[in-house]
Amino acid sequence: MSDVHPKKGRKNPTGTAIASKNILMPQINDTAPNCGMRFIKTNMTVENTTEKQIDAIFRELVNVVPTKKYIGTKIPYKLALDIARFGIKPLVEYFKTRTKNEVENSFSNGNFFKNNPLSERDVLDAVPSLFFHIGKYRLGILGAAGNHFLDLMKITEIKNKDVAEKFGIKEGQYIFLMHTGSGLLGQYASYMYTPKRKEHLSQWIVLKLGTLFFDSQKKRIYSKVAEKLKEYKDKDEFLGYDDKSLEGEMFLTAHRTSANFGFANRSVLTHQLDQALEKVLGKPAELDLLYDNTHISIEREHHFGEDVWVHRNGAVRANGPLRMGTHPIYSKTGEPVFIPSS
């Protein structure tokens, strides 16, 4: 992120990254797993797009990309669970989104479980089904908190022509930069494992209902988590879960399943953007994802000869080409990093 700043009710400022060997620390991160950004290329340029069209695009997007709304784009409950388990792929297939490179150009291919998907039972042992019933109504909402945005930007100057060419970016081209996250599902799943005071009565009520009807085979284990949350609510030190404990396993599952909804939310919003652009322009804008990257995450990484848990709160990786594996573009350029304007 472009700055470091504190937030009300958070123990750790935004814009930080902290590593630990075998301890997972939920209070390091904001209660918004996989809040992140995506950089979307278009075929719109200064030559083929008028100011009148841009004004019409803005007016249409105000209607189809809500910032404050109780119900967004509804999906089936089964799809909500599939997103939790498999990431963005089931959603892309369900909506038949046209955005190019949407899976392969997303962080971790749009799935925090990578090639190790969980069963539905594993998911529901860590996160109450009520939260997924809420989540199935909450995709496609940009959100008004946390400076979320959807910006239309024009490329005016290129510093590195070789990298820009590999990224498919040129001067005079219009692109979209989107910032949003996993919404209420991510928030509630985080609250279950984080000793953080609730900001609204509705959050407290939903959390109470979720835990009351929590149909988990590990509910006895979660009762220990609940005791820890009470113990650490007013403490100065951070709560930590041993990564090999059942509590740590449940927390990490909750974090990753809800984080997958960050990818899903940005995908649905891009789908809405795609349809809005075609409606205004009379032809497809040929949206192409340069990269979708998270800036609130907990990942196991190898640094300085050791495997560690890296907690990023409003911070991103900046891997060089060698760390980007066999990706056809990033293995040559390094990982794309976006620094939005203030």
Coordinates of C-alpha atoms in Angstrom, one line a residue:
M1 CA 0.0 0.0 0.0
S2 CA 1.1 3.6 -0.5
D3 CA 1.0 4.7 3.2
V4 CA 1.1 3.4 6.8
H5 CA -1.8 4.4 9.1
P6 CA -3.7 3.2 12.2
K7 CA -7.3 2.2 12.2
K8 CA -9.8 2.5 15.0
G9 CA -10.1 -0.8 16.9
R10 CA -7.1 -2.4 15.2
K11 CA -3.9 -3.3 17.2
N12 CA -1.7 -3.2 14.1
P13 CA -1.4 -0.4 11.6
T14 CA -2.2 -0.8 7.9
G15 CA 0.9 -1.1 5.7
T16 CA 2.9 -3.6 7.7
A17 CA 4.2 -7.2 7.2
I18 CA 5.1 -9.4 10.2
A19 CA 6.6 -12.9 10.1
S20 CA 6.4 -15.7 12.7
K21 CA 7.8 -19.2 12.7
N22 CA 4.9 -21.3 13.9
I23 CA 2.4 -18.8 15.4
L24 CA -0.7 -17.5 13.6
M25 CA -1.7 -14.0 14.9
P26 CA -5.2 -12.9 13.8
Q27 CA -4.9 -9.4 15.3
I28 CA -2.0 -8.5 13.0
N29 CA -4.4 -8.3 10.1
D30 CA -7.6 -6.3 9.6
T31 CA -10.8 -8.4 9.7
A32 CA -11.1 -8.3 5.9
P33 CA -9.3 -11.4 4.5
N34 CA -8.1 -10.8 0.9
C35 CA -9.1 -7.2 0.6
G36 CA -7.1 -6.5 -2.5
M37 CA -6.9 -4.9 -5.9
R38 CA -7.1 -5.8 -9.5
F39 CA -5.7 -4.1 -12.6
I40 CA -8.0 -4.5 -15.6
K41 CA -6.9 -3.6 -19.1
T42 CA -9.5 -2.6 -21.8
N43 CA -9.4 -1.9 -25.5
M44 CA -10.5 1.7 -24.8
T45 CA -8.1 4.4 -25.8
V46 CA -8.1 8.2 -26.2
E47 CA -8.6 7.7 -29.9
N48 CA -11.8 5.5 -29.7
T49 CA -13.4 6.8 -26.5
T50 CA -15.0 10.2 -26.1
E51 CA -15.6 12.3 -23.0
K52 CA -19.3 11.9 -23.6
Q53 CA -18.9 8.1 -23.5
I54 CA -16.8 8.3 -20.3
D55 CA -19.5 10.3 -18.7
A56 CA -22.1 7.7 -19.7
I57 CA -19.9 4.9 -18.4
F58 CA -19.7 6.7 -15.0
R59 CA -23.5 7.1 -14.8
E60 CA -24.1 3.4 -15.7
L61 CA -21.5 2.2 -13.2
V62 CA -23.2 4.1 -10.4
N63 CA -26.3 2.0 -11.1
V64 CA -24.6 -1.4 -11.4
V65 CA -21.6 -1.2 -9.0
P66 CA -23.2 -0.5 -5.6
T67 CA -21.1 0.9 -2.7
K68 CA -23.8 0.6 -0.1
K69 CA -26.4 -2.2 -0.5
Y70 CA -27.8 -5.0 1.6
I71 CA -28.3 -7.4 -1.2
G72 CA -25.9 -7.7 -4.2
T73 CA -25.6 -10.4 -6.8
K74 CA -27.3 -13.6 -5.4
I75 CA -25.6 -17.0 -5.9
P76 CA -26.7 -20.5 -4.9
Y77 CA -25.6 -21.7 -1.4
K78 CA -23.7 -24.6 -3.1
L79 CA -21.7 -22.2 -5.2
A80 CA -20.8 -20.2 -2.1
L81 CA -19.3 -23.3 -0.5
D82 CA -17.6 -24.2 -3.8
I83 CA -16.0 -20.7 -3.9
A84 CA -14.8 -21.3 -0.3
R85 CA -13.2 -24.6 -1.3
F86 CA -12.0 -24.0 -4.8
G87 CA -11.6 -20.3 -5.2
I88 CA -12.6 -18.2 -8.2
K89 CA -12.9 -21.0 -10.8
P90 CA -16.5 -22.2 -10.0
L91 CA -17.7 -18.6 -10.1
V92 CA -16.1 -17.9 -13.5
E93 CA -17.7 -21.0 -14.9
Y94 CA -21.1 -20.2 -13.3
F95 CA -21.3 -16.6 -14.7
K96 CA -19.3 -17.4 -17.9
T97 CA -17.3 -14.3 -17.3
R98 CA -15.5 -12.9 -20.4
T99 CA -12.5 -11.3 -18.6
K100 CA -9.4 -12.8 -20.1
N101 CA -6.7 -14.4 -17.9
E102 CA -9.0 -14.1 -14.8
V103 CA -7.7 -17.3 -13.1
E104 CA -4.1 -17.5 -14.2
N105 CA -3.4 -13.8 -13.5
S106 CA -4.9 -13.9 -10.0
F107 CA -2.7 -14.3 -6.9
S108 CA -2.5 -18.1 -6.2
N109 CA -4.7 -18.7 -9.2
G110 CA -7.6 -17.2 -7.3
N111 CA -7.6 -19.9 -4.6
F112 CA -5.8 -19.7 -1.2
F113 CA -6.0 -23.5 -0.8
K114 CA -4.0 -23.9 -4.1
N115 CA -4.1 -27.6 -5.0
N116 CA -5.4 -28.8 -1.6
P117 CA -9.2 -28.2 -1.6
L118 CA -11.2 -29.0 1.5
S119 CA -14.4 -31.0 1.8
E120 CA -17.6 -29.1 2.6
R121 CA -17.5 -30.7 6.1
D122 CA -14.0 -29.2 6.6
V123 CA -15.3 -25.8 5.7
L124 CA -18.4 -25.9 7.9
D125 CA -16.3 -27.2 10.8
A126 CA -14.5 -23.8 10.8
V127 CA -17.2 -21.4 9.6
P128 CA -20.9 -21.4 10.4
S129 CA -23.2 -22.1 7.5
L130 CA -25.2 -18.9 8.4
F131 CA -22.2 -16.9 7.2
F132 CA -22.3 -18.6 3.8
H133 CA -26.1 -18.0 3.6
I134 CA -25.3 -14.3 4.2
G135 CA -22.4 -14.4 1.8
K136 CA -24.5 -15.8 -1.1
Y137 CA -26.3 -12.4 -1.2
R138 CA -23.3 -10.2 -0.8
L139 CA -21.1 -10.5 -3.9
G140 CA -20.9 -7.6 -6.4
I141 CA -20.8 -4.9 -3.7
L142 CA -17.9 -2.5 -3.8
G143 CA -18.3 -1.3 -0.3
A144 CA -18.1 2.2 1.1
A145 CA -15.6 1.6 3.9
G146 CA -11.9 1.3 3.8
N147 CA -11.5 3.6 0.8
H148 CA -12.7 1.0 -1.7
F149 CA -12.9 2.2 -5.2
L150 CA -13.3 1.5 -8.9
D151 CA -11.2 4.0 -10.9
L152 CA -11.0 4.6 -14.6
M153 CA -7.4 5.6 -15.4
K154 CA -5.5 6.7 -18.5
I155 CA -2.0 5.6 -19.2
T156 CA -0.1 8.9 -19.7
E157 CA 3.5 8.0 -19.3
I158 CA 5.5 4.7 -19.5
K159 CA 8.8 4.5 -17.7
N160 CA 9.8 1.0 -18.8
K161 CA 8.7 0.2 -22.4
D162 CA 9.9 -3.4 -22.3
V163 CA 7.8 -4.3 -19.2
A164 CA 4.9 -2.3 -20.4
E165 CA 4.9 -4.2 -23.7
K166 CA 5.0 -7.5 -21.8
F167 CA 2.1 -6.3 -19.7
G168 CA 0.1 -5.2 -22.8
I169 CA 0.0 -1.6 -21.7
K170 CA 0.5 1.5 -23.9
E171 CA 0.1 5.2 -23.7
G172 CA -3.4 6.5 -24.2
Q173 CA -5.0 3.3 -23.1
Y174 CA -7.7 3.3 -20.5
I175 CA -7.6 0.8 -17.6
F176 CA -9.6 0.2 -14.4
L177 CA -8.1 -0.2 -10.9
M178 CA -10.4 -1.9 -8.4
H179 CA -10.1 -2.1 -4.6
T180 CA -12.4 -4.2 -2.5
G181 CA -12.5 -7.3 -0.4
S182 CA -14.4 -10.3 1.0
G183 CA -17.2 -8.3 2.5
L184 CA -19.4 -9.4 5.4
L185 CA -18.4 -13.1 5.1
G186 CA -14.7 -12.2 5.6
Q187 CA -15.6 -9.9 8.4
Y188 CA -17.7 -12.5 10.3
A189 CA -15.3 -15.3 9.8
S190 CA -12.5 -13.2 11.1
Y191 CA -14.5 -12.0 14.2
M192 CA -15.0 -15.7 15.2
Y193 CA -11.2 -16.0 15.8
T194 CA -10.1 -12.5 16.6
P195 CA -10.5 -10.7 20.0
K196 CA -11.7 -7.4 18.5
R197 CA -14.6 -5.3 19.7
K198 CA -17.6 -5.2 17.4
E199 CA -18.2 -1.8 15.8
H200 CA -22.0 -2.3 15.3
L201 CA -24.8 -4.1 17.1
S202 CA -25.6 -6.0 14.0
Q203 CA -22.1 -7.6 13.9
W204 CA -22.5 -8.8 17.5
I205 CA -26.0 -10.3 16.8
V206 CA -24.9 -12.1 13.6
L207 CA -21.8 -13.5 15.3
K208 CA -23.9 -14.7 18.3
L209 CA -26.4 -16.4 16.0
G210 CA -23.6 -18.0 13.9
T211 CA -21.8 -19.5 16.9
L212 CA -25.1 -20.5 18.5
F213 CA -26.1 -22.6 15.5
F214 CA -22.5 -23.6 14.7
D215 CA -22.9 -27.2 13.4
S216 CA -19.3 -28.1 13.7
Q217 CA -17.7 -31.5 14.6
K218 CA -15.0 -29.3 16.3
K219 CA -17.4 -27.2 18.4
R220 CA -15.7 -28.3 21.6
I221 CA -12.4 -27.0 20.2
Y222 CA -14.1 -23.8 19.2
S223 CA -15.3 -23.3 22.8
K224 CA -11.6 -23.1 23.8
V225 CA -11.1 -20.4 21.1
A226 CA -14.1 -18.5 22.5
E227 CA -12.4 -18.5 26.0
K228 CA -9.2 -17.2 24.5
L229 CA -11.1 -14.4 22.8
K230 CA -12.5 -13.3 26.1
E231 CA -9.1 -13.6 27.8
Y232 CA -7.3 -11.4 25.2
K233 CA -10.1 -8.9 24.6
D234 CA -8.5 -6.2 26.8
K235 CA -4.9 -7.4 26.8
D236 CA -2.0 -5.5 25.2
E237 CA -0.3 -8.5 23.8
F238 CA -1.4 -10.3 20.6
L239 CA -3.4 -13.6 20.6
G240 CA -1.5 -16.4 18.9
Y241 CA -2.6 -19.8 17.6
D242 CA 0.0 -22.6 17.3
D243 CA -0.1 -23.6 13.6
K244 CA -0.1 -27.3 14.5
S245 CA -3.0 -27.0 17.0
L246 CA -6.7 -27.6 16.1
E247 CA -7.4 -24.0 17.0
G248 CA -4.8 -22.8 14.5
E249 CA -6.1 -25.1 11.9
M250 CA -9.6 -23.9 12.3
F251 CA -8.5 -20.2 12.2
L252 CA -6.5 -20.7 9.0
T253 CA -9.3 -22.6 7.3
A254 CA -11.7 -19.7 8.2
H255 CA -9.3 -17.2 7.0
R256 CA -8.7 -18.9 3.6
T257 CA -12.3 -19.9 2.9
S258 CA -13.5 -16.3 3.5
A259 CA -10.5 -14.9 1.6
N260 CA -11.5 -16.7 -1.5
F261 CA -14.6 -14.5 -1.5
G262 CA -12.4 -11.5 -2.1
F263 CA -11.4 -13.0 -5.5
A264 CA -15.1 -13.8 -6.1
N265 CA -16.3 -10.3 -5.2
R266 CA -13.8 -8.7 -7.6
S267 CA -14.8 -11.1 -10.3
V268 CA -18.5 -10.4 -10.1
L269 CA -17.8 -6.6 -10.0
T270 CA -15.6 -7.0 -13.1
H271 CA -18.4 -9.0 -14.8
Q272 CA -20.8 -6.1 -14.0
L273 CA -18.3 -3.7 -15.3
D274 CA -17.9 -5.7 -18.5
Q275 CA -21.7 -5.7 -19.2
A276 CA -21.9 -1.9 -18.4
L277 CA -19.2 -1.0 -20.8
E278 CA -20.8 -3.0 -23.6
K279 CA -24.1 -1.4 -22.9
V280 CA -22.6 2.1 -23.2
L281 CA -20.1 1.5 -26.0
G282 CA -22.2 -0.9 -28.1
K283 CA -19.3 -3.4 -28.2
P284 CA -17.3 -5.5 -25.8
A285 CA -14.4 -3.6 -24.0
E286 CA -12.3 -6.9 -24.1
L287 CA -11.4 -6.8 -20.4
D288 CA -8.1 -8.5 -19.7
L289 CA -6.9 -9.0 -16.1
L290 CA -3.3 -7.9 -15.6
Y291 CA -3.2 -9.0 -12.0
D292 CA -5.5 -9.5 -9.0
N293 CA -3.5 -9.2 -5.8
T294 CA -4.3 -9.4 -2.1
H295 CA -3.0 -7.0 0.5
I296 CA -4.5 -8.7 3.6
S297 CA -3.2 -12.2 3.8
I298 CA -1.4 -14.9 5.9
E299 CA 0.9 -17.1 3.7
R300 CA 3.6 -19.7 4.4
E301 CA 6.7 -18.5 2.7
H302 CA 10.4 -19.3 2.6
H303 CA 12.7 -16.4 3.6
F304 CA 16.4 -16.4 4.7
G305 CA 16.5 -20.2 4.9
E306 CA 13.4 -20.6 7.0
D307 CA 9.7 -21.3 6.4
V308 CA 7.6 -18.6 8.1
W309 CA 4.1 -17.3 8.3
V310 CA 4.0 -13.9 6.7
H311 CA 1.1 -11.7 7.9
R312 CA 0.5 -8.8 5.5
N313 CA -1.9 -6.1 6.6
G314 CA -2.3 -3.5 3.8
A315 CA 0.9 -4.8 2.3
V316 CA 1.7 -6.9 -0.8
R317 CA 4.5 -9.2 -2.1
A318 CA 6.9 -7.9 -4.7
N319 CA 8.5 -11.1 -5.9
G320 CA 11.1 -11.0 -8.6
P321 CA 11.0 -13.1 -11.8
L322 CA 12.7 -16.2 -10.2
R323 CA 10.0 -16.4 -7.5
M324 CA 7.1 -16.2 -10.0
G325 CA 7.6 -19.8 -11.3
T326 CA 6.6 -20.6 -14.8
H327 CA 4.1 -17.8 -15.3
P328 CA 4.5 -16.7 -19.0
I329 CA 4.7 -13.0 -18.1
Y330 CA 5.6 -12.6 -14.4
S331 CA 8.5 -15.1 -14.7
K332 CA 10.1 -12.5 -17.0
T333 CA 8.9 -9.2 -15.4
G334 CA 8.4 -10.0 -11.7
E335 CA 5.2 -9.7 -9.8
P336 CA 3.0 -6.6 -10.7
V337 CA 2.5 -4.2 -7.8
F338 CA -0.1 -1.4 -7.8
I339 CA 0.3 1.8 -5.8
P340 CA -3.0 3.7 -6.1
S341 CA -3.4 7.5 -5.8
S342 CA -4.5 8.9 -2.5

